[in-house]
Amino acid sequence: MAPSRIFFKWTNYVPVLSWVVYLLHYWITSDLWLIPMGAGLIGSVLAAVHHAEIIAHRVGQPFGTLVLAIAVTVIEVALIVSLMFAGGDEGLARDTVFAAVMIILNGMVGLCLLIGGLRYKVQSFELEGVRSTLPVLVSISALTLILPNYTVSPPGPEYNHAQLLFVGIVTLVLYGTFIVVQNIRNRDFFLSASEQKEEDEAAAHRPSKREMTISLVLLLVCLVAVVLIAKALSPGLEQLVRTLNAPPSLVGVVIAFIVLLPESIAAVRSARNNHLQKALNLSLGSALASIGLTIPTVSAVSIITGMPLALGIDIKSTMLFFLTLLVLAVGLSTGKTTIMQGVVLLVLFAVYLFTIIVP
């Protein structure tokens, strides 16, 4: 279905308000001004993703998927790089990407399965789509978040420049292949019969060129606002984490929550409307885009600027990650879900958050 025109109207004003809030921070030095700036950041993220959806709906697939994925990646990379330049931890990119994956696979998917199960008892989805997605997700995750721990040049959870370049290219190849399979070669694997009908109806009511042009301009305005506000918020966020005596990885969790907010809302809404296939497409596709595009981009920034970049996750995170993948592989192996799979995934998500705060 085409994005709501009402929602489209209020997102026209959010970028302007975000810019006003950003410019006023040069004159307002109170720490309390961080609150409206944070609201402006979240509003800009929501507006940016919405305008990317308008453009994606106009240009169609597979380019629409790429537009949306690139927009989300720009937001995520902007937040990560802003904090890295502000003196953030060298593992910030790793923490953010891993947090995004855990939020999606445990939090987002778990909530979708729980809400759908409570309302419909049993929900169905196209099994071939999940079977096509999970191997790519496992491969990209292992190459970017686990393998760095076992390379010896250099030792530690890092890749050298040659390794970063190679893994970045391989990751892009895997993600690009997935996009082709999902949107061209085997599109029917990712659409149920009812969703195929809705897609056909939506294609007949695409936004006009004028709407797309407006959305393109506002998307650029939003993305620049996100970059600037993130840069301005970086010192305050780092200071808040130090004041709370919280682990540095909590910053990555906060960034991931902000970036994934729009997709999370859309996925839960789809599950609530008994469109589990669409909810899984949004969730698993977001996880793939978060790793498949963010890691290569941040790697390129690291190579160009010389900033240190630690990618390997620790043993605790590795165990939780593989436990999550095992639960997903088994729980989604029949093409049907109940509240049971949702509860298990949400419990694992709670464990992940708890072990960040109490390691």
Coordinates of C-alpha atoms in Angstrom, one line a residue:
M1 CA 0.0 0.0 0.0
A2 CA 1.1 3.5 -0.7
P3 CA 2.4 5.5 2.3
S4 CA -0.3 7.6 4.0
R5 CA -0.7 11.1 2.6
I6 CA -1.5 12.4 6.1
F7 CA 1.8 11.1 7.3
F8 CA 3.5 12.5 4.3
K9 CA 2.2 16.0 5.2
W10 CA 3.6 16.1 8.7
T11 CA 6.9 14.8 7.5
N12 CA 7.2 17.9 5.3
Y13 CA 7.6 20.0 8.4
V14 CA 9.8 17.8 10.5
P15 CA 13.0 18.6 8.5
V16 CA 12.5 22.3 8.8
L17 CA 11.9 22.0 12.6
S18 CA 15.0 19.8 13.0
W19 CA 17.1 22.4 11.2
V20 CA 15.7 25.2 13.5
V21 CA 16.5 23.1 16.6
Y22 CA 20.0 22.4 15.3
L23 CA 20.8 26.1 14.5
L24 CA 19.4 27.3 17.8
H25 CA 21.9 25.1 19.7
Y26 CA 24.6 27.6 18.8
W27 CA 22.9 30.2 21.0
I28 CA 21.2 28.0 23.6
T29 CA 24.0 26.4 25.7
S30 CA 21.8 24.7 28.3
D31 CA 22.2 20.9 28.6
L32 CA 18.4 20.7 28.5
W33 CA 18.5 21.7 24.8
L34 CA 19.8 18.2 24.2
I35 CA 16.2 16.9 24.6
P36 CA 14.7 18.8 21.7
M37 CA 17.8 18.0 19.6
G38 CA 17.3 14.3 20.4
A39 CA 13.6 14.7 19.4
G40 CA 14.7 16.4 16.2
L41 CA 17.1 13.6 15.4
I42 CA 14.4 10.9 15.9
G43 CA 11.9 13.0 13.9
S44 CA 14.4 13.4 11.0
V45 CA 15.1 9.7 10.9
L46 CA 11.4 8.9 10.8
A47 CA 10.8 11.5 8.1
A48 CA 13.9 10.4 6.0
V49 CA 12.7 6.8 5.9
H50 CA 9.2 7.8 5.0
H51 CA 10.4 10.0 2.1
A52 CA 12.7 7.2 1.0
E53 CA 9.6 4.9 1.0
I54 CA 7.7 7.4 -1.3
I55 CA 10.6 7.4 -3.7
A56 CA 10.9 3.6 -3.5
H57 CA 7.2 3.2 -4.2
R58 CA 7.5 5.5 -7.3
V59 CA 10.6 3.9 -8.9
G60 CA 9.5 0.3 -8.1
Q61 CA 11.6 -2.8 -7.4
P62 CA 14.5 -3.6 -7.2
F63 CA 15.6 0.0 -7.1
G64 CA 13.0 1.0 -4.5
T65 CA 14.5 -1.5 -2.0
L66 CA 18.0 -0.1 -2.7
V67 CA 16.8 3.5 -2.2
L68 CA 15.3 2.7 1.2
A69 CA 18.3 0.6 2.3
I70 CA 20.8 3.3 1.2
A71 CA 18.9 5.9 3.1
V72 CA 18.9 3.9 6.3
T73 CA 22.6 3.1 5.8
V74 CA 23.4 6.8 5.4
I75 CA 21.6 7.5 8.7
E76 CA 23.4 4.7 10.5
V77 CA 26.8 5.5 9.1
A78 CA 26.4 9.2 9.8
L79 CA 25.6 8.5 13.5
I80 CA 28.5 6.1 13.8
V81 CA 31.1 8.2 12.1
S82 CA 30.0 11.3 14.0
L83 CA 30.6 9.6 17.3
M84 CA 33.9 8.1 16.1
F85 CA 35.3 11.5 15.0
A86 CA 34.2 12.8 18.4
G87 CA 36.5 10.3 20.1
G88 CA 34.1 7.4 20.4
D89 CA 35.2 3.8 21.0
E90 CA 36.8 2.0 18.0
G91 CA 34.3 -0.8 18.4
L92 CA 31.3 1.6 18.0
A93 CA 30.5 0.4 14.5
R94 CA 30.7 -3.2 15.6
D95 CA 28.5 -2.5 18.7
T96 CA 25.9 -0.6 16.6
V97 CA 25.7 -3.3 13.8
F98 CA 25.5 -6.1 16.3
A99 CA 22.9 -4.2 18.4
A100 CA 20.9 -3.7 15.2
V101 CA 21.0 -7.4 14.3
M102 CA 20.0 -8.5 17.9
I103 CA 17.2 -5.8 18.0
I104 CA 15.8 -7.0 14.7
L105 CA 16.2 -10.8 15.0
N106 CA 15.1 -11.0 18.7
G107 CA 13.2 -7.8 19.5
M108 CA 11.5 -7.0 16.2
V109 CA 10.8 -10.5 14.9
G110 CA 9.9 -11.7 18.5
L111 CA 7.4 -8.9 18.9
C112 CA 5.9 -9.5 15.5
L113 CA 5.4 -13.2 16.2
L114 CA 4.0 -12.5 19.7
I115 CA 1.5 -9.9 18.5
G116 CA 0.5 -12.0 15.5
G117 CA 0.2 -15.1 17.6
L118 CA -2.0 -13.4 20.3
R119 CA -4.3 -12.1 17.7
Y120 CA -4.5 -15.0 15.2
K121 CA -3.1 -18.0 17.2
V122 CA -1.2 -19.3 14.1
Q123 CA 0.3 -17.3 11.2
S124 CA 1.8 -18.5 8.0
F125 CA 4.6 -17.3 5.7
E126 CA 6.5 -18.3 2.6
L127 CA 9.2 -20.7 3.8
E128 CA 11.3 -20.3 0.7
G129 CA 11.9 -16.7 1.4
V130 CA 13.3 -17.3 4.9
R131 CA 15.4 -20.2 3.6
S132 CA 16.9 -17.8 1.0
T133 CA 17.5 -15.1 3.6
L134 CA 19.0 -16.8 6.6
P135 CA 22.1 -18.3 4.9
V136 CA 23.0 -14.9 3.6
L137 CA 22.5 -13.3 7.0
V138 CA 24.6 -16.0 8.7
S139 CA 27.4 -15.7 6.2
I140 CA 27.6 -11.9 6.2
S141 CA 27.4 -11.9 10.0
A142 CA 30.2 -14.4 10.5
L143 CA 32.5 -12.7 8.0
T144 CA 32.1 -9.3 9.5
L145 CA 31.5 -9.9 13.3
I146 CA 33.2 -13.3 14.1
L147 CA 36.0 -14.0 11.6
P148 CA 38.0 -10.9 12.7
N149 CA 38.7 -12.5 16.0
Y150 CA 40.6 -15.4 14.4
T151 CA 42.8 -13.5 11.8
V152 CA 46.4 -12.9 12.8
S153 CA 47.3 -9.9 10.7
P154 CA 46.7 -7.9 12.8
P155 CA 45.9 -9.9 16.0
G156 CA 42.8 -9.0 17.9
P157 CA 39.2 -8.3 16.7
E158 CA 40.4 -6.3 13.7
Y159 CA 41.1 -6.6 9.9
N160 CA 44.0 -5.0 8.2
H161 CA 43.2 -2.7 5.2
A162 CA 43.5 -5.5 2.6
Q163 CA 41.2 -7.7 4.6
L164 CA 38.7 -4.9 5.2
L165 CA 38.6 -4.2 1.5
F166 CA 38.1 -7.9 0.6
V167 CA 35.4 -8.6 3.2
G168 CA 33.7 -5.4 2.2
I169 CA 33.5 -6.5 -1.5
V170 CA 32.4 -10.0 -0.6
T171 CA 29.7 -8.6 1.7
L172 CA 28.4 -6.3 -1.0
V173 CA 28.3 -9.2 -3.5
L174 CA 26.2 -11.3 -1.1
Y175 CA 23.8 -8.5 -0.3
G176 CA 23.5 -7.5 -4.0
T177 CA 22.8 -11.1 -4.9
F178 CA 20.1 -11.2 -2.2
I179 CA 18.5 -8.1 -3.6
V180 CA 18.4 -9.6 -7.1
V181 CA 16.8 -12.8 -5.8
Q182 CA 14.3 -11.1 -3.6
N183 CA 13.1 -8.5 -6.2
I184 CA 13.8 -10.1 -9.6
R185 CA 14.7 -13.7 -9.9
N186 CA 12.6 -15.3 -7.2
R187 CA 10.2 -12.5 -6.1
D188 CA 7.4 -15.0 -5.5
F189 CA 9.4 -16.5 -2.6
F190 CA 8.9 -13.3 -0.6
L191 CA 5.2 -12.6 -1.3
S192 CA 2.1 -14.4 -0.1
A193 CA -0.9 -14.5 -2.4
S194 CA -2.7 -11.7 -0.6
E195 CA 0.5 -9.5 -0.5
Q196 CA 1.1 -10.1 -4.2
K197 CA -2.4 -8.7 -4.9
E198 CA -1.7 -5.7 -2.8
E199 CA 1.6 -5.1 -4.5
D200 CA -0.2 -5.1 -7.9
E201 CA -2.9 -2.7 -6.6
A202 CA -0.2 -0.4 -5.1
A203 CA 1.8 -0.4 -8.4
A204 CA -1.3 1.1 -10.1
H205 CA -1.4 4.0 -7.6
R206 CA 2.2 5.1 -7.5
P207 CA 3.0 8.6 -6.2
S208 CA 3.3 11.3 -8.9
K209 CA 6.6 12.7 -10.2
R210 CA 5.9 15.8 -8.2
E211 CA 5.5 13.9 -5.0
M212 CA 8.7 12.0 -5.7
T213 CA 10.6 15.2 -6.4
I214 CA 9.4 16.8 -3.1
S215 CA 10.3 13.6 -1.2
L216 CA 13.8 13.5 -2.8
V217 CA 14.5 17.1 -1.7
L218 CA 13.1 16.5 1.8
L219 CA 15.1 13.2 2.0
L220 CA 18.3 15.1 1.4
V221 CA 17.4 17.8 3.9
C222 CA 16.6 15.1 6.5
L223 CA 19.8 13.2 5.9
V224 CA 21.9 16.4 6.3
A225 CA 20.0 17.3 9.4
V226 CA 20.7 13.8 10.9
V227 CA 24.4 14.1 10.2
L228 CA 24.7 17.6 11.8
I229 CA 22.5 16.9 14.8
A230 CA 24.3 13.6 15.4
K231 CA 27.6 15.5 15.4
A232 CA 26.3 18.1 17.8
L233 CA 24.8 15.4 20.1
S234 CA 28.0 13.3 20.1
P235 CA 29.8 14.9 23.1
G236 CA 26.6 15.0 25.2
L237 CA 25.8 11.4 24.5
E238 CA 29.3 10.3 25.4
Q239 CA 29.3 12.3 28.6
L240 CA 25.9 10.8 29.6
V241 CA 27.2 7.3 29.1
R242 CA 30.3 8.1 31.3
T243 CA 28.1 9.8 33.9
L244 CA 25.9 6.7 34.2
N245 CA 29.0 4.5 34.3
A246 CA 27.4 2.5 31.5
P247 CA 29.5 0.3 29.1
P248 CA 30.5 2.0 25.8
S249 CA 28.4 -0.6 23.8
L250 CA 25.3 1.0 25.2
V251 CA 25.9 3.9 22.7
G252 CA 25.7 1.4 19.8
V253 CA 22.4 0.1 21.2
V254 CA 20.9 3.7 21.3
I255 CA 22.0 4.4 17.7
A256 CA 20.5 1.1 16.5
F257 CA 17.2 1.8 18.3
I258 CA 16.9 5.2 16.6
V259 CA 17.8 3.9 13.2
L260 CA 15.4 0.9 13.4
L261 CA 12.4 2.7 14.8
P262 CA 10.6 3.2 11.5
E263 CA 11.1 -0.4 10.3
S264 CA 10.1 -1.7 13.7
I265 CA 6.8 0.2 13.6
A266 CA 6.1 -0.9 10.1
A267 CA 6.9 -4.6 10.8
V268 CA 4.7 -4.8 14.0
R269 CA 1.9 -3.1 12.1
S270 CA 2.2 -5.7 9.3
A271 CA 2.1 -8.6 11.8
R272 CA -0.9 -7.1 13.5
N273 CA -2.7 -7.0 10.2
N274 CA -1.9 -10.7 9.6
H275 CA 0.8 -9.9 7.0
L276 CA 3.6 -11.9 8.6
Q277 CA 5.4 -12.4 5.3
K278 CA 5.8 -8.6 5.0
A279 CA 6.9 -8.3 8.6
L280 CA 9.6 -10.9 8.1
N281 CA 10.7 -9.3 4.9
L282 CA 11.1 -5.9 6.6
S283 CA 12.8 -7.4 9.6
L284 CA 15.3 -9.8 7.9
G285 CA 15.9 -7.3 5.1
S286 CA 16.7 -4.6 7.6
A287 CA 19.2 -7.0 9.4
L288 CA 20.9 -7.7 6.0
A289 CA 21.1 -4.1 5.0
S290 CA 22.4 -3.1 8.4
I291 CA 25.4 -5.5 8.0
G292 CA 25.7 -5.7 4.3
L293 CA 25.9 -2.0 3.6
T294 CA 27.0 -0.4 6.9
I295 CA 30.1 -2.5 7.5
P296 CA 31.5 -2.0 4.0
T297 CA 30.8 1.8 4.2
V298 CA 32.4 2.2 7.7
S299 CA 35.3 0.0 6.5
A300 CA 35.9 2.4 3.6
V301 CA 35.8 5.4 6.0
S302 CA 38.3 3.6 8.2
I303 CA 40.7 2.9 5.3
I304 CA 40.5 6.4 4.0
T305 CA 40.8 8.3 7.3
G306 CA 43.0 5.8 9.2
M307 CA 40.5 5.5 12.1
P308 CA 40.9 2.2 14.0
L309 CA 38.0 -0.2 13.5
A310 CA 37.4 -3.2 15.7
L311 CA 34.8 -5.6 14.3
G312 CA 35.0 -8.9 16.2
I313 CA 32.4 -9.5 18.9
D314 CA 33.3 -11.2 22.2
I315 CA 32.5 -14.8 23.2
K316 CA 29.4 -13.9 25.1
S317 CA 27.9 -12.0 22.1
T318 CA 28.9 -14.8 19.8
M319 CA 27.1 -17.4 21.9
L320 CA 23.9 -15.2 22.1
F321 CA 24.1 -14.6 18.3
F322 CA 24.4 -18.3 17.4
L323 CA 21.6 -19.1 19.9
T324 CA 19.4 -16.6 18.2
L325 CA 20.2 -18.0 14.7
L326 CA 19.4 -21.5 16.0
V327 CA 16.1 -20.5 17.5
L328 CA 15.2 -18.7 14.2
A329 CA 16.2 -21.7 12.0
V330 CA 14.2 -24.1 14.1
G331 CA 11.3 -21.8 14.9
L332 CA 10.8 -20.7 11.3
S333 CA 11.4 -24.1 9.8
T334 CA 7.7 -25.1 9.3
G335 CA 6.3 -22.0 7.7
K336 CA 3.9 -21.4 10.7
T337 CA 4.4 -19.5 13.9
T338 CA 2.7 -19.1 17.3
I339 CA 3.3 -17.0 20.4
M340 CA 5.9 -19.6 21.5
Q341 CA 8.6 -18.5 19.0
G342 CA 7.9 -14.9 19.8
V343 CA 8.3 -15.4 23.6
V344 CA 11.6 -17.3 23.2
L345 CA 13.1 -14.5 20.9
L346 CA 11.9 -11.8 23.3
V347 CA 13.5 -13.6 26.3
L348 CA 16.8 -13.8 24.4
F349 CA 16.5 -10.1 23.6
A350 CA 16.0 -9.3 27.3
V351 CA 19.1 -11.4 28.1
Y352 CA 21.1 -9.5 25.5
L353 CA 20.1 -6.1 27.0
F354 CA 20.6 -7.3 30.6
T355 CA 24.1 -8.6 29.9
I356 CA 25.1 -5.3 28.3
I357 CA 24.1 -3.4 31.5
V358 CA 25.4 -6.2 33.8
P359 CA 28.2 -7.9 31.9

